[in-house]
XYZ file of C-alpha atoms in Angstrom:
759
model
C 20.269 44.191 -6.962
C 21.210 44.333 -10.658
C 22.344 40.703 -10.534
C 18.971 39.674 -9.132
C 17.175 41.603 -11.877
C 19.449 39.992 -14.480
C 18.577 36.575 -13.115
C 14.864 37.329 -13.395
C 15.304 38.662 -16.969
C 17.188 35.511 -17.979
C 14.440 33.492 -16.398
C 11.592 35.159 -18.285
C 13.246 35.765 -21.656
C 15.480 32.752 -22.268
C 13.050 30.620 -24.213
C 10.108 28.348 -23.669
C 12.257 25.503 -22.330
C 13.578 27.645 -19.509
C 10.095 28.824 -18.597
C 8.857 25.227 -18.581
C 11.719 24.300 -16.287
C 10.840 27.201 -13.977
C 7.199 26.068 -13.918
C 8.316 22.525 -13.130
C 10.505 23.766 -10.279
C 7.631 25.806 -8.856
C 5.147 22.953 -9.208
C 7.484 20.491 -7.526
C 8.202 22.971 -4.758
C 4.483 23.508 -4.196
C 3.941 19.754 -3.719
C 6.755 19.632 -1.195
C 5.555 22.701 0.712
C 2.006 21.351 0.841
C 3.265 18.084 2.334
C 5.461 20.001 4.778
C 2.508 22.152 5.898
C 0.424 19.029 6.534
C 3.135 17.535 8.737
C 3.729 20.773 10.660
C 0.042 21.389 11.413
C -0.660 17.937 12.904
C 0.662 18.897 16.403
C -1.464 22.068 16.320
C -4.587 20.060 15.468
C -3.971 17.671 18.365
C -3.275 20.568 20.764
C -6.506 22.356 19.773
C -8.513 19.199 20.428
C -6.911 18.718 23.838
C -7.621 22.353 24.724
C -11.362 21.931 24.091
C -11.425 18.757 26.196
C -9.651 20.611 29.009
C -12.179 23.472 28.763
C -15.084 21.155 29.646
C -13.413 19.532 32.670
C -15.234 20.279 35.958
C -13.575 22.106 38.840
C -14.694 20.820 42.268
C -15.241 23.437 45.028
C -13.368 22.576 48.231
C -13.234 23.958 51.756
C -10.154 24.750 53.825
C -9.587 21.076 54.562
C -9.773 20.292 50.812
C -13.062 18.412 51.141
C -15.712 18.842 48.400
C -18.443 21.385 49.110
C -21.827 20.096 47.908
C -24.115 22.853 49.190
C -26.099 24.296 46.262
C -23.585 23.343 43.543
C -24.617 21.243 40.512
C -23.586 17.588 40.598
C -21.681 15.834 37.821
C -20.950 12.175 37.138
C -18.973 11.127 34.062
C -19.018 7.678 32.509
C -16.935 6.590 29.510
C -18.036 3.395 27.786
C -16.779 1.735 24.617
C -19.009 1.802 21.578
C -17.169 -0.533 19.265
C -13.595 0.791 19.288
C -14.670 4.357 20.134
C -15.388 5.918 23.533
C -18.890 7.142 24.354
C -18.722 9.844 27.017
C -21.883 10.310 29.084
C -21.885 13.260 31.489
C -24.767 13.177 33.969
C -25.706 16.575 35.419
C -28.070 17.598 38.209
C -28.950 21.244 38.704
C -28.273 23.075 41.958
C -29.437 26.261 43.634
C -26.264 28.155 42.707
C -25.724 29.696 39.284
C -22.873 27.996 37.463
C -21.847 28.651 33.890
C -22.857 25.640 31.752
C -20.150 23.562 30.092
C -18.801 24.710 26.698
C -21.159 23.910 23.859
C -24.341 24.240 25.963
C -26.468 27.318 26.584
C -27.886 25.904 29.846
C -27.848 22.826 32.057
C -30.195 20.057 30.887
C -33.289 19.477 33.008
C -34.030 16.052 34.453
C -35.203 13.830 31.607
C -33.378 15.840 28.913
C -30.087 15.202 27.184
C -27.904 17.039 24.674
C -25.759 15.055 22.250
C -22.940 15.698 19.811
C -23.887 15.843 16.101
C -22.257 12.485 15.389
C -24.083 10.838 18.298
C -27.310 12.408 17.038
C -26.801 10.637 13.696
C -25.967 7.337 15.385
C -29.105 7.478 17.528
C -31.127 7.620 14.330
C -29.209 4.722 12.761
C -28.875 2.619 15.956
C -32.042 2.976 18.081
C -30.684 0.541 20.704
C -28.039 3.123 21.582
C -30.806 5.237 23.198
C -30.828 2.726 26.078
C -27.694 4.402 27.406
C -29.334 7.850 27.508
C -32.398 8.091 29.776
C -34.743 10.888 28.718
C -35.423 12.729 25.471
C -33.074 14.532 23.135
C -33.359 18.311 23.484
C -30.507 19.727 21.378
C -26.963 19.459 20.062
C -23.602 20.268 21.660
C -21.738 23.126 19.980
C -18.262 22.697 18.421
C -16.569 24.513 21.315
C -17.585 21.626 23.583
C -16.231 18.821 21.408
C -12.689 17.706 20.708
C -13.518 16.678 17.150
C -16.649 16.482 14.977
C -17.070 12.691 15.278
C -16.713 12.604 19.079
C -19.524 10.796 20.916
C -20.561 12.958 23.892
C -23.869 13.377 25.727
C -24.916 15.647 28.615
C -27.781 13.929 30.479
C -29.999 15.729 32.998
C -30.776 13.705 36.126
C -32.661 14.289 39.393
C -30.302 15.322 42.137
C -31.241 12.344 44.283
C -30.035 9.849 41.639
C -26.491 11.268 41.510
C -25.343 10.179 44.939
C -21.909 9.360 43.481
C -21.628 12.713 41.692
C -19.193 15.490 42.517
C -20.064 19.200 42.911
C -19.081 21.586 40.126
C -17.961 25.161 40.710
C -16.994 25.931 37.115
C -15.740 24.261 33.953
C -12.252 24.559 32.543
C -8.819 23.187 33.435
C -5.372 23.775 32.021
C -4.854 20.213 30.759
C -7.010 17.418 29.432
C -7.105 14.264 31.596
C -6.539 12.061 28.555
C -4.667 13.683 25.640
C -5.731 12.814 22.120
C -2.371 11.121 21.658
C -0.222 10.129 24.628
C 3.374 11.431 24.655
C 4.732 7.895 24.121
C 2.357 7.331 21.215
C 3.189 10.777 19.868
C 6.808 9.624 19.748
C 5.718 6.873 17.354
C 4.113 9.522 15.173
C 7.214 11.726 15.191
C 9.368 8.722 14.333
C 7.132 7.916 11.385
C 6.925 11.440 10.043
C 10.694 11.918 10.230
C 11.460 8.716 8.361
C 8.523 8.567 5.976
C 7.954 12.239 5.121
C 10.596 14.728 6.213
C 13.714 12.955 4.918
C 12.212 12.275 1.457
C 10.800 15.815 1.476
C 14.222 17.419 1.977
C 15.603 15.318 -0.857
C 12.667 16.211 -3.103
C 13.031 19.951 -2.533
C 16.746 19.646 -3.284
C 15.958 17.829 -6.541
C 13.518 20.572 -7.539
C 16.130 23.227 -6.840
C 18.633 21.463 -9.128
C 16.510 20.949 -12.220
C 18.527 21.337 -15.445
C 21.624 21.737 -13.320
C 24.059 21.066 -16.191
C 22.453 23.629 -18.523
C 22.253 26.298 -15.855
C 25.828 25.654 -14.782
C 27.061 26.165 -18.361
C 25.059 29.384 -18.658
C 26.437 30.732 -15.379
C 29.963 29.769 -16.430
C 29.469 31.844 -19.573
C 28.477 34.853 -17.449
C 31.558 34.297 -15.327
C 33.774 34.299 -18.429
C 32.131 37.547 -19.558
C 33.491 39.302 -16.492
C 31.090 38.712 -13.642
C 32.563 38.001 -10.250
C 31.860 34.752 -8.404
C 29.554 36.558 -5.964
C 27.579 38.136 -8.790
C 27.186 34.771 -10.505
C 25.817 33.294 -7.278
C 23.291 36.134 -7.038
C 22.104 35.544 -10.607
C 21.583 31.862 -9.810
C 19.865 32.706 -6.510
C 17.338 34.897 -8.315
C 16.037 31.916 -10.289
C 16.119 29.264 -7.563
C 14.691 31.493 -4.829
C 11.995 32.856 -7.145
C 10.916 29.326 -8.074
C 11.004 28.189 -4.446
C 9.087 31.282 -3.275
C 6.387 30.840 -5.894
C 6.209 27.137 -5.083
C 5.827 27.942 -1.374
C 2.890 30.274 -2.060
C 1.227 27.710 -4.325
C 1.822 24.951 -1.770
C 0.277 26.954 1.059
C -2.722 27.691 -1.133
C -3.068 24.005 -1.969
C -2.874 23.163 1.750
C -5.664 25.639 2.553
C -7.907 23.976 -0.028
C -7.051 20.491 1.266
C -7.669 21.531 4.879
C -11.091 22.935 4.049
C -12.037 19.804 2.125
C -10.583 17.079 4.355
C -11.771 18.688 7.607
C -15.327 18.458 6.325
C -14.986 14.989 4.810
C -12.691 13.590 7.487
C -10.171 10.773 7.507
C -11.039 7.284 8.791
C -10.928 7.492 12.583
C -9.792 11.118 12.721
C -11.527 14.396 11.959
C -10.926 17.996 12.923
C -12.458 21.423 12.544
C -11.113 23.718 9.776
C -9.883 26.243 12.343
C -7.737 23.558 14.002
C -5.743 23.152 10.806
C -5.163 26.869 10.275
C -1.583 27.774 9.430
C 0.338 29.107 12.405
C 3.013 31.771 12.254
C 5.791 29.240 12.730
C 4.433 27.054 9.920
C 4.150 30.036 7.588
C 7.680 31.122 8.466
C 9.091 27.640 7.914
C 7.413 27.263 4.529
C 7.922 30.805 3.214
C 11.464 31.233 4.515
C 12.829 27.735 5.060
C 12.081 26.337 1.602
C 13.593 29.294 -0.321
C 16.571 29.143 2.051
C 17.049 25.461 1.227
C 16.795 26.244 -2.501
C 19.359 29.040 -2.104
C 21.761 26.717 -0.281
C 21.415 23.959 -2.889
C 21.833 26.496 -5.697
C 24.930 27.917 -4.057
C 26.505 24.463 -3.874
C 25.591 23.644 -7.479
C 27.054 26.902 -8.841
C 30.331 26.551 -6.982
C 32.147 24.873 -9.883
C 30.883 27.396 -12.436
C 32.083 30.275 -10.272
C 35.473 28.733 -9.459
C 36.448 27.180 -12.833
C 34.110 28.393 -15.595
C 36.384 27.336 -18.466
C 36.345 23.701 -17.343
C 32.568 23.826 -17.188
C 32.220 25.248 -20.702
C 34.603 22.633 -22.104
C 32.883 19.840 -20.108
C 36.092 18.777 -18.391
C 35.917 15.589 -16.330
C 34.662 16.306 -12.837
C 36.177 15.215 -9.567
C 35.131 11.783 -8.322
C 32.510 11.807 -5.567
C 33.933 12.005 -2.083
C 33.906 8.972 0.193
C 32.495 11.230 2.932
C 29.063 10.429 1.523
C 29.225 7.063 3.317
C 29.709 8.671 6.751
C 26.001 9.375 7.505
C 25.051 5.861 6.413
C 27.756 4.232 8.522
C 26.841 6.352 11.560
C 23.153 5.492 11.307
C 23.903 1.808 10.649
C 26.144 1.751 13.740
C 23.320 2.978 15.964
C 20.894 0.468 14.421
C 23.377 -2.379 14.838
C 23.865 -1.461 18.487
C 20.147 -1.705 19.199
C 19.866 -4.988 17.281
C 22.751 -6.527 19.238
C 21.189 -5.353 22.508
C 17.888 -6.973 21.508
C 19.561 -10.291 20.595
C 21.465 -10.299 23.888
C 18.233 -9.853 25.846
C 19.144 -6.377 27.110
C 16.477 -4.357 25.362
C 16.832 -0.683 26.290
C 13.783 0.938 27.822
C 12.036 3.775 26.019
C 14.067 6.571 27.567
C 14.909 10.043 26.416
C 18.145 8.740 24.913
C 16.264 6.338 22.634
C 13.746 9.048 21.763
C 16.687 11.104 20.474
C 18.787 8.351 18.928
C 16.067 6.592 16.927
C 14.946 9.673 14.893
C 18.604 10.698 14.476
C 19.392 7.206 13.202
C 16.555 7.453 10.676
C 17.755 10.816 9.403
C 21.363 9.635 9.120
C 20.430 6.481 7.220
C 18.035 8.353 4.939
C 20.634 11.016 4.123
C 23.349 8.388 3.750
C 21.322 6.373 1.250
C 21.294 9.464 -0.983
C 24.809 10.786 -0.450
C 26.520 7.420 -0.947
C 24.750 6.750 -4.263
C 27.147 8.734 -6.553
C 30.206 7.029 -5.097
C 28.544 3.621 -5.245
C 27.360 4.238 -8.804
C 30.812 5.350 -10.000
C 32.766 2.486 -8.418
C 30.339 -0.228 -9.521
C 30.048 1.277 -13.026
C 33.833 1.318 -13.495
C 34.162 -2.257 -12.298
C 31.394 -3.499 -14.606
C 32.699 -1.518 -17.603
C 36.169 -3.055 -17.268
C 34.829 -6.609 -17.155
C 31.908 -6.582 -19.580
C 32.156 -7.396 -23.283
C 28.776 -5.904 -24.109
C 28.979 -2.642 -26.025
C 25.642 -1.391 -24.709
C 26.418 -2.227 -21.087
C 29.931 -0.801 -21.347
C 28.587 2.413 -22.855
C 26.019 2.745 -20.062
C 28.571 2.104 -17.331
C 31.121 4.532 -18.785
C 28.441 7.248 -18.764
C 27.669 6.505 -15.097
C 31.379 6.514 -14.316
C 31.850 9.910 -15.969
C 28.609 11.361 -14.553
C 27.829 9.433 -11.330
C 25.279 11.962 -10.145
C 23.125 11.642 -13.254
C 21.103 8.722 -11.936
C 21.067 10.065 -8.374
C 18.122 12.391 -8.836
C 16.045 9.690 -10.539
C 16.833 6.853 -8.140
C 16.938 8.741 -4.819
C 13.179 9.215 -4.508
C 12.431 5.540 -5.187
C 15.141 4.367 -2.775
C 13.804 6.505 0.054
C 10.280 5.329 -0.740
C 11.252 1.681 -0.154
C 13.194 2.645 2.979
C 10.150 4.502 4.336
C 7.908 1.499 3.590
C 10.070 -0.664 5.847
C 9.865 1.875 8.676
C 6.091 2.147 8.375
C 5.856 -1.640 8.520
C 7.677 -1.641 11.862
C 5.270 0.901 13.335
C 2.292 -1.148 12.145
C 3.761 -4.252 13.821
C 4.030 -2.481 17.177
C 0.532 -1.018 16.932
C -0.817 -4.449 16.019
C 0.773 -5.909 19.157
C -1.001 -3.301 21.261
C -4.443 -3.444 19.669
C -4.791 -7.163 18.863
C -7.483 -8.879 20.935
C -6.803 -12.613 21.242
C -9.226 -13.443 24.057
C -12.330 -15.478 23.198
C -14.438 -13.823 25.897
C -15.179 -10.355 27.209
C -15.723 -9.656 30.900
C -17.536 -6.633 32.342
C -17.032 -5.663 35.995
C -19.881 -3.737 37.640
C -19.814 -2.644 41.345
C -22.329 -4.949 43.015
C -23.141 -2.749 45.998
C -24.691 -0.006 43.841
C -27.233 -2.317 42.201
C -30.729 -3.140 43.326
C -31.992 -6.711 43.291
C -34.079 -5.938 40.193
C -31.108 -4.420 38.362
C -28.880 -7.325 39.342
C -31.351 -9.882 38.035
C -31.792 -7.943 34.770
C -28.039 -7.737 34.215
C -27.515 -11.447 34.835
C -30.108 -12.287 32.180
C -29.055 -9.803 29.517
C -29.019 -11.092 25.974
C -25.487 -12.225 25.124
C -24.403 -12.935 28.727
C -23.207 -16.526 29.004
C -22.099 -16.484 32.668
C -21.947 -14.262 35.725
C -20.006 -14.313 38.989
C -19.774 -12.175 42.117
C -16.356 -11.688 43.717
C -15.613 -10.049 47.057
C -12.764 -9.355 49.443
C -12.159 -11.112 52.724
C -10.197 -10.328 55.860
C -8.460 -12.621 58.338
C -9.375 -11.542 61.856
C -8.105 -8.022 62.550
C -5.241 -8.242 60.036
C -7.060 -6.591 57.137
C -3.836 -5.089 55.880
C -2.405 -8.569 55.271
C -3.126 -10.664 52.205
C -6.235 -12.841 52.335
C -7.916 -14.824 49.570
C -10.887 -13.438 47.698
C -14.181 -15.277 47.445
C -16.328 -16.223 44.442
C -20.066 -16.311 45.138
C -21.302 -18.832 42.580
C -22.734 -22.282 42.198
C -20.903 -25.104 40.469
C -23.112 -24.633 37.410
C -22.271 -20.907 37.218
C -18.568 -21.669 37.563
C -18.713 -24.236 34.751
C -20.314 -21.644 32.457
C -17.565 -19.133 33.262
C -14.386 -21.218 32.837
C -13.492 -23.913 30.263
C -13.039 -26.820 32.711
C -13.910 -27.564 36.332
C -13.120 -30.719 38.310
C -15.486 -32.534 40.642
C -17.499 -29.739 42.236
C -19.975 -30.174 45.108
C -22.523 -27.454 45.875
C -23.227 -26.285 49.386
C -19.668 -26.200 50.772
C -16.694 -23.790 50.342
C -13.910 -24.992 48.041
C -10.477 -23.609 47.342
C -9.883 -23.030 43.615
C -6.635 -24.313 42.151
C -5.214 -23.719 38.675
C -1.716 -25.221 38.306
C -0.902 -22.878 35.409
C -1.207 -19.771 37.598
C 1.096 -18.349 40.225
C -0.400 -19.070 43.646
C -1.177 -15.883 45.575
C -0.346 -15.634 49.286
C 0.072 -18.376 51.857
C -3.173 -18.287 53.842
C -3.440 -21.620 55.669
C -6.446 -23.908 55.510
C -8.629 -23.800 58.607
C -8.092 -20.086 59.197
C -10.988 -17.760 59.880
C -12.063 -15.315 57.168
C -14.654 -12.552 57.323
C -16.803 -10.962 54.623
C -18.244 -7.545 55.438
C -21.889 -7.391 54.414
C -23.793 -4.596 52.735
C -25.134 -2.932 55.908
C -21.535 -2.148 56.899
C -21.893 -3.565 60.424
C -22.383 -7.300 60.072
C -19.735 -9.756 58.914
C -20.037 -13.337 57.778
C -17.438 -15.785 59.023
C -16.126 -18.610 56.852
C -13.365 -21.130 57.354
C -10.649 -21.477 54.733
C -11.355 -24.931 53.263
C -8.842 -27.728 53.016
C -10.431 -29.279 49.938
C -9.327 -27.860 46.594
C -11.242 -27.677 43.342
C -9.068 -27.898 40.205
C -10.094 -25.773 37.267
C -8.647 -24.292 34.105
C -9.141 -20.598 33.424
C -9.706 -18.750 30.158
C -6.652 -18.401 27.897
C -5.597 -14.807 27.397
C -8.043 -13.358 29.944
C -8.092 -15.198 33.322
C -11.304 -14.522 35.227
C -10.232 -15.797 38.632
C -7.076 -16.098 40.677
C -5.898 -19.488 41.800
C -6.384 -19.655 45.563
C -9.744 -17.921 45.684
C -12.519 -19.598 47.672
C -15.730 -20.708 45.997
C -18.640 -19.897 48.348
C -22.240 -20.891 47.506
C -24.587 -17.860 47.317
C -26.967 -19.622 49.715
C -24.371 -19.188 52.485
C -25.079 -15.451 52.641
C -27.775 -14.191 55.034
C -31.130 -13.697 53.364
C -31.295 -10.436 51.394
C -27.708 -9.323 52.117
C -24.750 -8.897 49.750
C -21.036 -8.193 50.303
C -20.291 -4.575 51.182
C -17.558 -4.410 48.526
C -18.343 -6.810 45.725
C -18.027 -6.951 41.942
C -20.546 -8.446 39.559
C -18.634 -9.928 36.611
C -20.608 -10.547 33.432
C -19.104 -12.719 30.690
C -19.945 -12.696 26.990
C -18.364 -13.435 23.636
C -15.689 -10.994 22.473
C -17.032 -10.113 19.011
C -17.787 -6.415 18.540
C -21.540 -6.811 17.975
C -22.026 -8.787 21.189
C -19.880 -6.378 23.220
C -21.852 -3.407 21.902
C -25.211 -5.075 22.641
C -24.161 -6.009 26.189
C -22.934 -2.498 26.962
C -26.188 -1.061 25.621
C -28.126 -3.414 27.873
C -26.036 -2.603 30.955
C -26.514 1.129 30.384
C -30.268 0.644 29.959
C -30.568 -1.277 33.246
C -28.142 0.845 35.295
C -27.370 4.112 33.426
C -24.954 5.557 35.995
C -23.151 2.323 36.902
C -19.377 2.256 36.443
C -18.698 -0.509 33.913
C -15.140 -1.763 33.392
C -14.741 -3.933 30.265
C -11.664 -5.980 31.159
C -8.944 -5.941 28.527
C -10.752 -3.314 26.474
C -9.024 0.056 26.834
C -11.159 2.127 24.528
C -9.057 5.257 25.048
C -5.935 3.398 23.911
C -7.821 1.933 20.958
C -8.930 5.410 19.899
C -5.375 6.710 20.154
C -4.134 3.795 18.087
C -6.835 4.518 15.499
C -5.690 8.156 15.328
C -2.035 7.153 15.007
C -2.845 4.583 12.315
C -4.763 7.212 10.369
C -1.929 9.720 10.640
C 0.532 6.945 9.774
C -1.476 6.164 6.655
C -1.465 9.880 5.855
C 2.315 9.951 6.250
C 2.697 6.938 3.979
C 0.512 8.597 1.346
C 2.572 11.783 1.606
C 5.781 9.750 1.376
C 4.492 7.961 -1.703
C 3.439 11.259 -3.287
C 6.856 12.758 -2.571
C 8.718 9.707 -3.877
C 6.691 9.465 -7.085
C 6.831 13.231 -7.618
C 10.602 13.211 -7.128
C 10.921 10.447 -9.681
C 8.657 12.149 -12.233
C 10.367 15.524 -11.871
C 13.859 14.038 -12.010
C 13.042 11.682 -14.882
C 11.568 14.534 -16.917
C 14.573 16.712 -16.232
C 16.959 13.901 -17.106
C 15.103 13.262 -20.349
C 15.625 16.876 -21.391
C 19.285 16.909 -20.387
C 20.111 13.589 -22.090
C 18.526 14.421 -25.435
C 21.745 15.927 -26.918
C 23.815 12.843 -25.967
C 21.170 10.466 -27.288
C 20.954 12.448 -30.538
C 24.737 12.380 -30.949
C 24.860 8.611 -30.454
C 22.017 8.175 -32.941
C 23.878 10.183 -35.586
C 26.952 8.037 -34.950
C 24.943 4.942 -35.894
C 23.772 3.494 -32.574
C 20.608 1.433 -32.942
C 17.459 2.409 -30.971
C 17.483 -0.968 -29.167
C 21.036 -0.363 -27.974
C 20.213 3.149 -26.826
C 17.164 1.942 -24.918
C 19.260 -0.664 -23.139
C 21.890 1.969 -22.343
C 19.354 4.389 -20.855
C 17.660 1.665 -18.808
C 20.938 0.243 -17.512
C 22.198 3.675 -16.494
C 19.276 4.008 -14.064
C 18.395 0.434 -13.105
C 21.808 -0.805 -11.973
C 22.595 1.973 -9.456
C 18.944 1.919 -8.399
C 19.081 -1.842 -7.725
C 22.153 -1.416 -5.550
C 20.535 1.416 -3.641
C 17.325 -0.569 -3.152
C 19.214 -3.522 -1.688
C 20.861 -1.179 0.798
C 17.504 0.506 1.493
C 15.880 -2.844 2.362
C 18.774 -3.935 4.584
C 19.008 -0.582 6.367
C 15.225 -0.359 6.616
C 14.996 -3.755 8.320
C 17.770 -2.785 10.727
C 16.043 0.502 11.560
C 12.697 -1.291 11.925
C 14.198 -3.867 14.292
C 15.868 -1.114 16.320
C 12.534 0.619 16.721
C 10.787 -2.601 17.763
C 13.558 -3.349 20.274
C 13.058 0.019 21.971
C 9.264 -0.399 21.878
C 9.376 -3.263 24.363
C 7.019 -5.486 22.359
C 7.110 -9.238 21.938
C 8.240 -9.038 18.298
C 11.757 -7.784 17.472
C 12.454 -9.485 14.164
C 9.839 -9.619 11.442
C 10.468 -11.617 8.295
C 6.918 -11.653 6.997
C 7.223 -8.189 5.496
C 10.348 -8.947 3.450
C 8.425 -10.299 0.421
C 6.335 -7.139 0.366
C 9.464 -4.977 0.459
C 11.029 -7.013 -2.327
C 7.861 -6.564 -4.368
C 8.009 -2.800 -3.770
C 11.655 -2.744 -4.827
C 10.874 -4.725 -7.976
C 8.045 -2.323 -8.759
C 10.406 0.637 -8.330
C 12.898 -0.954 -10.760
C 10.167 -1.550 -13.336
C 8.899 2.037 -13.019
C 12.422 3.433 -13.408
C 13.058 1.252 -16.458
C 9.824 2.313 -18.135
C 10.584 5.938 -17.355
C 13.917 5.693 -19.187
C 12.484 4.377 -22.458
C 10.973 7.661 -23.764
C 14.495 9.145 -23.931
C 14.995 7.354 -27.214
C 12.612 8.435 -29.942
C 12.318 7.881 -33.678
C 12.818 11.516 -34.639
C 16.336 12.956 -34.847
C 16.789 16.666 -34.217
C 20.400 17.741 -35.024
C 19.645 21.164 -33.535
C 19.927 19.524 -30.091
C 23.701 19.060 -30.487
C 24.377 22.584 -31.719
C 26.845 24.379 -29.465
C 25.556 27.239 -27.322
């Protein structure tokens, strides 16, 4: 205990410089802990949102034979439509004679003609009046937070007469153990983990280590003096632990406080595409334990390693004896990570891309950690060997002086350059994730198709849908059967005229109305082998009558839409006039076609919902749930990149400031010996820039290998991306310029001989 008290006394009463260093250590630690808390609370935020979605899921009552029981229970029908790139969830409810607890967020079931909306949807209804077409009735209130996954979610509970919910299911209660669609799918969550490991956690561990080693040379000399005065090695370690752990503990408390303020602010302001409630971001016990115990433990471990030389050989430390050269073991993590990356790259080039299995989910993050750690641990050895080689060959006094300093003290530039090197490495990883997300979310089709079940529409509704503003074409498709062999393949039919077909597809050959024709697109794979002249049957809407057609011999060539084929080659074009008067296919699909721009898609969906509010609309090629997940991941990815940039810049600023303080005695001594300011500036810049440039080259190469490995395991169409290399080179050049500018203030005009006075 007395050693700990001595460490605290030395901390508080050893001059203003020591107190400034302690404040800098605490401030740097607080930044790191705040970033760590943000990363650790993201899974808790996503889990809280999924739990509220699960709490509003309906539970269907069933009898002994597992059939739904409708008697007296409320009816529910859920429809999810895209509104831009966001899902709009409409839940239609019809009251029953039995008392059922209303869904979370509502005090009672809405009556017919009423609807309750989420706060965000309430605002959008005021800004976009056309959106009200999707919600029949009048607004009667807002949904409470306990019924919403996140504040910006678009949800509406719509009251309907019981007779209009023939497709609805009975509801016994609300609440299930799991959400049907998680906020982020497990596979997508793996992308997020990959990003956070490479972009945030690896630089964060390095940054906290840098903060724990501020003024390492001065502290080591002071601890060596205590060792020479009679303290044992264990007692010296305790004195050092008192300072490092106290700074880390104070930094952890400040960082948690800063996180609480950020959570309260950002949860109310929100991030683009992702918001949460303040309670979702509350610090859990595990997060508190990791920050309050893990960070001081890391500082204690780093301090114990740094004090090892002072405890073992204090006289050599006081006399500044030459240190041992850095071990070559620092290259082992880099070589191990590069080996894994090379294996994936070779597999991708050979055409044997591994699937996204559990092995890849473990190897890819491990590879990132190994490469990130290796880029830091190999830097002293690389700096020393390259500095010695350059010093032996150069004839420049300034360059030789700089390289001899790096050769004698290879770890001096490590703390300054490490943060910038990891920042460039993280930028390459983030670029790979953005490439994969872009492959998933990019819409290249020129049209948008909407499939609506035809059998649930009245003639009036069907006519209104076909003439909606923005609809350029419409078709009706149906199934057929060949005799009694319904289980066998048979071609589908397209109920359309030649004019309707020409509006739907880019090119149609010579088409004659009034007779069936077999469609043929040579660019498509031909389905089935149904022979011409065979008998086909279409079941009509009354469920009892069937219409017989003969598979035609004559074919009609056509060319389908690029990127989104509307029809299958081999389908039969049947004129609508061939159907009996007033009858439709029993199982048919009305396909509406419009342009694919977001405004047109939104207007068409509004119109469909106004004409047929409860109809199930399937926008082909538009998975709004996946788009929302991608938006969430992109937002969190951007957050991770911001955190990585903050950590990298903070590491540089802290290390550069510390290096400026430590180098002042050497710079003063060289000035008194007659070195010119220009020479000293060149020396200080070269000491940092040259090892940094070598590390940045390795960071870009390793980053591209890691990025390619990730893309290979993602199964996308792009494995190798060269477009991002210029951006990475620009980032590396910017890092070199920043490091060079940060080294210039070391040389000033004022000479203070007191700086070279012995302790």
